[in-house]
Amino acid sequence: MTSVKSSGDSPVFNTEVEAAVKKIKAKWQSAEDEGIKVRYHVSMPVSHYRKKKE
C-alpha cells in the first residue's frame, strides 16, 4: 500500500480507521495487466454506530 485516505464526519474515527488499515500485515498481491504489474485502487467502506444509552 502506498497511501491510505479516509473521509467522513468524524476526524477521530477517520484517524483510527487509517491506523487500523496501516496495521494490516497481510501481503497484498499486485495487480497485473498482461503480465505487467500496475497500480490499482481499493475502496473499503467502513461504518460505525453507537447504541443509545438506556
N, CA, C and O atoms as a CHARMM CRD file, in Angstrom:
* protein
*
  216
    1    1 MET  N      0.84900  -1.18600   0.00000 PROA 1      0.00000
    2    1 MET  CA     0.00000   0.00000   0.00000 PROA 1      0.00000
    3    1 MET  C      0.88300   1.23200   0.00000 PROA 1      0.00000
    4    1 MET  O      1.88400   1.30200   0.71300 PROA 1      0.00000
    5    2 THR  N      0.50000   2.18700  -0.79900 PROA 2      0.00000
    6    2 THR  CA     1.28900   3.41000  -0.85400 PROA 2      0.00000
    7    2 THR  C      0.59000   4.58700  -0.20700 PROA 2      0.00000
    8    2 THR  O      1.25400   5.52500   0.23400 PROA 2      0.00000
    9    3 SER  N     -0.72400   4.56400  -0.13800 PROA 3      0.00000
   10    3 SER  CA    -1.42200   5.66900   0.51600 PROA 3      0.00000
   11    3 SER  C     -2.74500   5.16500   1.09200 PROA 3      0.00000
   12    3 SER  O     -3.41300   4.30800   0.51300 PROA 3      0.00000
   13    4 VAL  N     -3.09300   5.71700   2.23400 PROA 4      0.00000
   14    4 VAL  CA    -4.35200   5.37800   2.89500 PROA 4      0.00000
   15    4 VAL  C     -5.06100   6.68900   3.17700 PROA 4      0.00000
   16    4 VAL  O     -4.49100   7.58500   3.79900 PROA 4      0.00000
   17    5 LYS  N     -6.29000   6.80600   2.72800 PROA 5      0.00000
   18    5 LYS  CA    -7.06300   8.03000   2.94000 PROA 5      0.00000
   19    5 LYS  C     -8.42400   7.66000   3.51200 PROA 5      0.00000
   20    5 LYS  O     -8.95400   6.58600   3.22700 PROA 5      0.00000
   21    6 SER  N     -8.97400   8.53300   4.30000 PROA 6      0.00000
   22    6 SER  CA   -10.33300   8.33100   4.80000 PROA 6      0.00000
   23    6 SER  C    -11.06500   9.66000   4.75900 PROA 6      0.00000
   24    6 SER  O    -10.45400  10.72800   4.79000 PROA 6      0.00000
   25    7 SER  N    -12.37100   9.57200   4.68900 PROA 7      0.00000
   26    7 SER  CA   -13.18600  10.78600   4.69900 PROA 7      0.00000
   27    7 SER  C    -14.44600  10.49100   5.48700 PROA 7      0.00000
   28    7 SER  O    -14.91000   9.35200   5.52500 PROA 7      0.00000
   29    8 GLY  N    -14.98500  11.49100   6.09900 PROA 8      0.00000
   30    8 GLY  CA   -16.19300  11.31200   6.89100 PROA 8      0.00000
   31    8 GLY  C    -16.37000  12.47800   7.83900 PROA 8      0.00000
   32    8 GLY  O    -15.58900  13.43000   7.83900 PROA 8      0.00000
   33    9 ASP  N    -17.40200  12.38600   8.63900 PROA 9      0.00000
   34    9 ASP  CA   -17.75000  13.48700   9.54100 PROA 9      0.00000
   35    9 ASP  C    -16.92200  13.51700  10.82000 PROA 9      0.00000
   36    9 ASP  O    -16.84200  14.55600  11.47500 PROA 9      0.00000
   37   10 SER  N    -16.30700  12.39900  11.18600 PROA 10     0.00000
   38   10 SER  CA   -15.58700  12.31200  12.44800 PROA 10     0.00000
   39   10 SER  C    -14.07600  12.18200  12.22000 PROA 10     0.00000
   40   10 SER  O    -13.60500  11.11400  11.82800 PROA 10     0.00000
   41   11 PRO  N    -13.32100  13.24300  12.45700 PROA 11     0.00000
   42   11 PRO  CA   -11.86400  13.16800  12.28000 PROA 11     0.00000
   43   11 PRO  C    -11.21400  12.09700  13.16200 PROA 11     0.00000
   44   11 PRO  O    -10.25200  11.45500  12.74200 PROA 11     0.00000
   45   12 VAL  N    -11.72500  11.90300  14.36800 PROA 12     0.00000
   46   12 VAL  CA   -11.17100  10.89000  15.27000 PROA 12     0.00000
   47   12 VAL  C    -11.37900   9.49300  14.68400 PROA 12     0.00000
   48   12 VAL  O    -10.45700   8.67800  14.67700 PROA 12     0.00000
   49   13 PHE  N    -12.58800   9.21900  14.19200 PROA 13     0.00000
   50   13 PHE  CA   -12.88200   7.92400  13.58500 PROA 13     0.00000
   51   13 PHE  C    -12.02800   7.72700  12.33400 PROA 13     0.00000
   52   13 PHE  O    -11.49400   6.63900  12.11900 PROA 13     0.00000
   53   14 ASN  N    -11.89500   8.75600  11.51300 PROA 14     0.00000
   54   14 ASN  CA   -11.07900   8.66000  10.29900 PROA 14     0.00000
   55   14 ASN  C     -9.63700   8.28700  10.63300 PROA 14     0.00000
   56   14 ASN  O     -9.04000   7.43600   9.97400 PROA 14     0.00000
   57   15 THR  N     -9.08400   8.92800  11.65500 PROA 15     0.00000
   58   15 THR  CA    -7.71000   8.64400  12.07300 PROA 15     0.00000
   59   15 THR  C     -7.56300   7.20400  12.53100 PROA 15     0.00000
   60   15 THR  O     -6.58200   6.54200  12.19200 PROA 15     0.00000
   61   16 GLU  N     -8.52900   6.71300  13.30200 PROA 16     0.00000
   62   16 GLU  CA    -8.48300   5.33600  13.79000 PROA 16     0.00000
   63   16 GLU  C     -8.58900   4.32800  12.64900 PROA 16     0.00000
   64   16 GLU  O     -7.89600   3.31100  12.65300 PROA 16     0.00000
   65   17 VAL  N     -9.44800   4.60400  11.68100 PROA 17     0.00000
   66   17 VAL  CA    -9.58600   3.70900  10.52800 PROA 17     0.00000
   67   17 VAL  C     -8.27500   3.65500   9.74400 PROA 17     0.00000
   68   17 VAL  O     -7.82600   2.57500   9.36200 PROA 17     0.00000
   69   18 GLU  N     -7.66900   4.79900   9.50500 PROA 18     0.00000
   70   18 GLU  CA    -6.39800   4.83300   8.78100 PROA 18     0.00000
   71   18 GLU  C     -5.33200   4.03200   9.52800 PROA 18     0.00000
   72   18 GLU  O     -4.59500   3.26400   8.91000 PROA 18     0.00000
   73   19 ALA  N     -5.24200   4.20000  10.83800 PROA 19     0.00000
   74   19 ALA  CA    -4.25200   3.46800  11.63200 PROA 19     0.00000
   75   19 ALA  C     -4.50300   1.96500  11.56400 PROA 19     0.00000
   76   19 ALA  O     -3.55800   1.18400  11.45200 PROA 19     0.00000
   77   20 ALA  N     -5.76800   1.55500  11.63000 PROA 20     0.00000
   78   20 ALA  CA    -6.10300   0.13200  11.57500 PROA 20     0.00000
   79   20 ALA  C     -5.73400  -0.47600  10.22200 PROA 20     0.00000
   80   20 ALA  O     -5.19800  -1.58300  10.16600 PROA 20     0.00000
   81   21 VAL  N     -6.01300   0.23200   9.15100 PROA 21     0.00000
   82   21 VAL  CA    -5.69400  -0.28700   7.80700 PROA 21     0.00000
   83   21 VAL  C     -4.17900  -0.39200   7.62600 PROA 21     0.00000
   84   21 VAL  O     -3.69400  -1.35300   7.03000 PROA 21     0.00000
   85   22 LYS  N     -3.43500   0.57800   8.13100 PROA 22     0.00000
   86   22 LYS  CA    -1.97600   0.55100   8.00200 PROA 22     0.00000
   87   22 LYS  C     -1.35700  -0.60600   8.78400 PROA 22     0.00000
   88   22 LYS  O     -0.24800  -1.03800   8.46800 PROA 22     0.00000
   89   23 LYS  N     -2.05800  -1.11400   9.79800 PROA 23     0.00000
   90   23 LYS  CA    -1.54900  -2.22300  10.60300 PROA 23     0.00000
   91   23 LYS  C     -1.80800  -3.59300   9.97800 PROA 23     0.00000
   92   23 LYS  O     -1.34900  -4.60500  10.50700 PROA 23     0.00000
   93   24 ILE  N     -2.52800  -3.63900   8.87000 PROA 24     0.00000
   94   24 ILE  CA    -2.79900  -4.91800   8.21900 PROA 24     0.00000
   95   24 ILE  C     -1.47500  -5.51500   7.75600 PROA 24     0.00000
   96   24 ILE  O     -0.73900  -4.89000   6.99200 PROA 24     0.00000
   97   25 LYS  N     -1.17700  -6.71300   8.21600 PROA 25     0.00000
   98   25 LYS  CA     0.10200  -7.34800   7.91600 PROA 25     0.00000
   99   25 LYS  C      0.02600  -8.29700   6.72400 PROA 25     0.00000
  100   25 LYS  O      1.05300  -8.80400   6.27300 PROA 25     0.00000
  101   26 ALA  N     -1.16000  -8.53900   6.21700 PROA 26     0.00000
  102   26 ALA  CA    -1.30900  -9.45700   5.09000 PROA 26     0.00000
  103   26 ALA  C     -0.55300  -8.93300   3.87500 PROA 26     0.00000
  104   26 ALA  O     -0.48900  -7.72600   3.64100 PROA 26     0.00000
  105   27 LYS  N      0.00800  -9.83900   3.12100 PROA 27     0.00000
  106   27 LYS  CA     0.72900  -9.46900   1.90800 PROA 27     0.00000
  107   27 LYS  C     -0.27300  -9.18700   0.79800 PROA 27     0.00000
  108   27 LYS  O     -1.04300 -10.06900   0.41600 PROA 27     0.00000
  109   28 TRP  N     -0.26800  -7.96400   0.27800 PROA 28     0.00000
  110   28 TRP  CA    -1.15800  -7.59100  -0.81200 PROA 28     0.00000
  111   28 TRP  C     -0.56800  -8.11600  -2.10500 PROA 28     0.00000
  112   28 TRP  O      0.63600  -8.00700  -2.33600 PROA 28     0.00000
  113   29 GLN  N     -1.40400  -8.67800  -2.93700 PROA 29     0.00000
  114   29 GLN  CA    -0.95400  -9.19400  -4.21700 PROA 29     0.00000
  115   29 GLN  C     -1.10500  -8.10300  -5.28100 PROA 29     0.00000
  116   29 GLN  O     -2.16300  -7.48600  -5.40600 PROA 29     0.00000
  117   30 SER  N     -0.04800  -7.87900  -6.03200 PROA 30     0.00000
  118   30 SER  CA    -0.06100  -6.82700  -7.04800 PROA 30     0.00000
  119   30 SER  C     -1.02800  -7.15600  -8.17800 PROA 30     0.00000
  120   30 SER  O     -1.20200  -8.31500  -8.55500 PROA 30     0.00000
  121   31 ALA  N     -1.64600  -6.11500  -8.70500 PROA 31     0.00000
  122   31 ALA  CA    -2.49400  -6.27700  -9.88400 PROA 31     0.00000
  123   31 ALA  C     -1.59200  -6.36400 -11.11000 PROA 31     0.00000
  124   31 ALA  O     -0.53200  -5.73900 -11.15600 PROA 31     0.00000
  125   32 GLU  N     -2.01900  -7.14000 -12.10100 PROA 32     0.00000
  126   32 GLU  CA    -1.25000  -7.27000 -13.32800 PROA 32     0.00000
  127   32 GLU  C     -2.15200  -7.09000 -14.53600 PROA 32     0.00000
  128   32 GLU  O     -3.32000  -7.47900 -14.53400 PROA 32     0.00000
  129   33 ASP  N     -1.57700  -6.49200 -15.56100 PROA 33     0.00000
  130   33 ASP  CA    -2.26200  -6.34000 -16.83900 PROA 33     0.00000
  131   33 ASP  C     -1.31400  -6.87800 -17.90300 PROA 33     0.00000
  132   33 ASP  O     -0.27500  -6.28100 -18.18600 PROA 33     0.00000
  133   34 GLU  N     -1.68400  -8.00200 -18.48100 PROA 34     0.00000
  134   34 GLU  CA    -0.85400  -8.67600 -19.48200 PROA 34     0.00000
  135   34 GLU  C      0.55000  -8.94400 -18.95600 PROA 34     0.00000
  136   34 GLU  O      1.53800  -8.76900 -19.66900 PROA 34     0.00000
  137   35 GLY  N      0.62400  -9.37600 -17.68100 PROA 35     0.00000
  138   35 GLY  CA     1.90000  -9.73900 -17.06800 PROA 35     0.00000
  139   35 GLY  C      2.70100  -8.57600 -16.51100 PROA 35     0.00000
  140   35 GLY  O      3.78500  -8.78900 -15.96600 PROA 35     0.00000
  141   36 ILE  N      2.20300  -7.35800 -16.63100 PROA 36     0.00000
  142   36 ILE  CA     2.91400  -6.17900 -16.11700 PROA 36     0.00000
  143   36 ILE  C      2.19500  -5.69000 -14.86000 PROA 36     0.00000
  144   36 ILE  O      0.97900  -5.50100 -14.86400 PROA 36     0.00000
  145   37 LYS  N      2.95700  -5.48900 -13.79000 PROA 37     0.00000
  146   37 LYS  CA     2.36500  -5.00100 -12.55000 PROA 37     0.00000
  147   37 LYS  C      1.87300  -3.57400 -12.72900 PROA 37     0.00000
  148   37 LYS  O      2.57700  -2.72700 -13.27800 PROA 37     0.00000
  149   38 VAL  N      0.65900  -3.31600 -12.26100 PROA 38     0.00000
  150   38 VAL  CA     0.04100  -1.99700 -12.41100 PROA 38     0.00000
  151   38 VAL  C     -0.52400  -1.52700 -11.07700 PROA 38     0.00000
  152   38 VAL  O     -0.77200  -2.33600 -10.18300 PROA 38     0.00000
  153   39 ARG  N     -0.72500  -0.22600 -10.94400 PROA 39     0.00000
  154   39 ARG  CA    -1.35700   0.33600  -9.75200 PROA 39     0.00000
  155   39 ARG  C     -2.84500   0.08500  -9.81800 PROA 39     0.00000
  156   39 ARG  O     -3.42700  -0.01200 -10.89800 PROA 39     0.00000
  157   40 TYR  N     -3.45400  -0.02000  -8.65400 PROA 40     0.00000
  158   40 TYR  CA    -4.90600  -0.15300  -8.61900 PROA 40     0.00000
  159   40 TYR  C     -5.45200   0.46000  -7.35000 PROA 40     0.00000
  160   40 TYR  O     -4.71900   0.69900  -6.39000 PROA 40     0.00000
  161   41 HSD  N     -6.73400   0.70700  -7.35800 PROA 41     0.00000
  162   41 HSD  CA    -7.42000   1.38600  -6.26000 PROA 41     0.00000
  163   41 HSD  C     -8.32900   0.38600  -5.54900 PROA 41     0.00000
  164   41 HSD  O     -9.04600  -0.38300  -6.19000 PROA 41     0.00000
  165   42 VAL  N     -8.29000   0.40600  -4.23400 PROA 42     0.00000
  166   42 VAL  CA    -9.17700  -0.44200  -3.43200 PROA 42     0.00000
  167   42 VAL  C     -9.99800   0.47300  -2.53900 PROA 42     0.00000
  168   42 VAL  O     -9.45900   1.35500  -1.87100 PROA 42     0.00000
  169   43 SER  N    -11.28900   0.25800  -2.53400 PROA 43     0.00000
  170   43 SER  CA   -12.18700   1.02100  -1.67400 PROA 43     0.00000
  171   43 SER  C    -12.72500   0.08200  -0.60000 PROA 43     0.00000
  172   43 SER  O    -13.19500  -1.01400  -0.90300 PROA 43     0.00000
  173   44 MET  N    -12.65300   0.51700   0.65400 PROA 44     0.00000
  174   44 MET  CA   -13.08900  -0.31200   1.76600 PROA 44     0.00000
  175   44 MET  C    -14.04600   0.49900   2.63400 PROA 44     0.00000
  176   44 MET  O    -13.60200   1.19900   3.54400 PROA 44     0.00000
  177   45 PRO  N    -15.35100   0.42000   2.37000 PROA 45     0.00000
  178   45 PRO  CA   -16.30700   1.18000   3.18000 PROA 45     0.00000
  179   45 PRO  C    -16.31200   0.68800   4.63400 PROA 45     0.00000
  180   45 PRO  O    -16.35200  -0.51500   4.89200 PROA 45     0.00000
  181   46 VAL  N    -16.27300   1.62100   5.56000 PROA 46     0.00000
  182   46 VAL  CA   -16.30400   1.30000   6.98700 PROA 46     0.00000
  183   46 VAL  C    -17.32700   2.21800   7.64000 PROA 46     0.00000
  184   46 VAL  O    -17.36700   3.41500   7.35500 PROA 46     0.00000
  185   47 SER  N    -18.14700   1.66000   8.51000 PROA 47     0.00000
  186   47 SER  CA   -19.11600   2.50000   9.21600 PROA 47     0.00000
  187   47 SER  C    -19.17900   2.06100  10.68100 PROA 47     0.00000
  188   47 SER  O    -18.72500   0.97600  11.04500 PROA 47     0.00000
  189   48 HSD  N    -19.74600   2.92100  11.49300 PROA 48     0.00000
  190   48 HSD  CA   -19.90900   2.59900  12.90800 PROA 48     0.00000
  191   48 HSD  C    -21.19800   3.24000  13.40900 PROA 48     0.00000
  192   48 HSD  O    -21.74700   4.15400  12.79500 PROA 48     0.00000
  193   49 TYR  N    -21.65000   2.73500  14.52700 PROA 49     0.00000
  194   49 TYR  CA   -22.82800   3.32900  15.14400 PROA 49     0.00000
  195   49 TYR  C    -22.68200   3.19800  16.65500 PROA 49     0.00000
  196   49 TYR  O    -21.93200   2.35700  17.15100 PROA 49     0.00000
  197   50 ARG  N    -23.38800   4.01900  17.35200 PROA 50     0.00000
  198   50 ARG  CA   -23.39100   3.96600  18.82500 PROA 50     0.00000
  199   50 ARG  C    -24.76200   3.53300  19.28900 PROA 50     0.00000
  200   50 ARG  O    -25.78600   3.96200  18.75700 PROA 50     0.00000
  201   51 LYS  N    -24.76100   2.68400  20.28200 PROA 51     0.00000
  202   51 LYS  CA   -26.03200   2.28800  20.89600 PROA 51     0.00000
  203   51 LYS  C    -26.50500   3.43500  21.77600 PROA 51     0.00000
  204   51 LYS  O    -25.70800   4.09400  22.44400 PROA 51     0.00000
  205   52 LYS  N    -27.76600   3.65500  21.76800 PROA 52     0.00000
  206   52 LYS  CA   -28.32800   4.68200  22.64300 PROA 52     0.00000
  207   52 LYS  C    -28.29800   4.17500  24.07500 PROA 52     0.00000
  208   52 LYS  O    -28.59100   3.01000  24.34300 PROA 52     0.00000
  209   53 LYS  N    -27.94200   5.06200  24.98700 PROA 53     0.00000
  210   53 LYS  CA   -27.95000   4.68800  26.40200 PROA 53     0.00000
  211   53 LYS  C    -29.38500   4.53500  26.86800 PROA 53     0.00000
  212   53 LYS  O    -30.26100   5.33400  26.53500 PROA 53     0.00000
  213   54 GLU  N    -29.59700   3.50500  27.63300 PROA 54     0.00000
  214   54 GLU  CA   -30.96500   3.25900  28.12800 PROA 54     0.00000
  215   54 GLU  C    -31.22400   3.97900  29.42600 PROA 54     0.00000
  216   54 GLU  O    -32.32000   3.88100  29.97800 PROA 54     0.00000
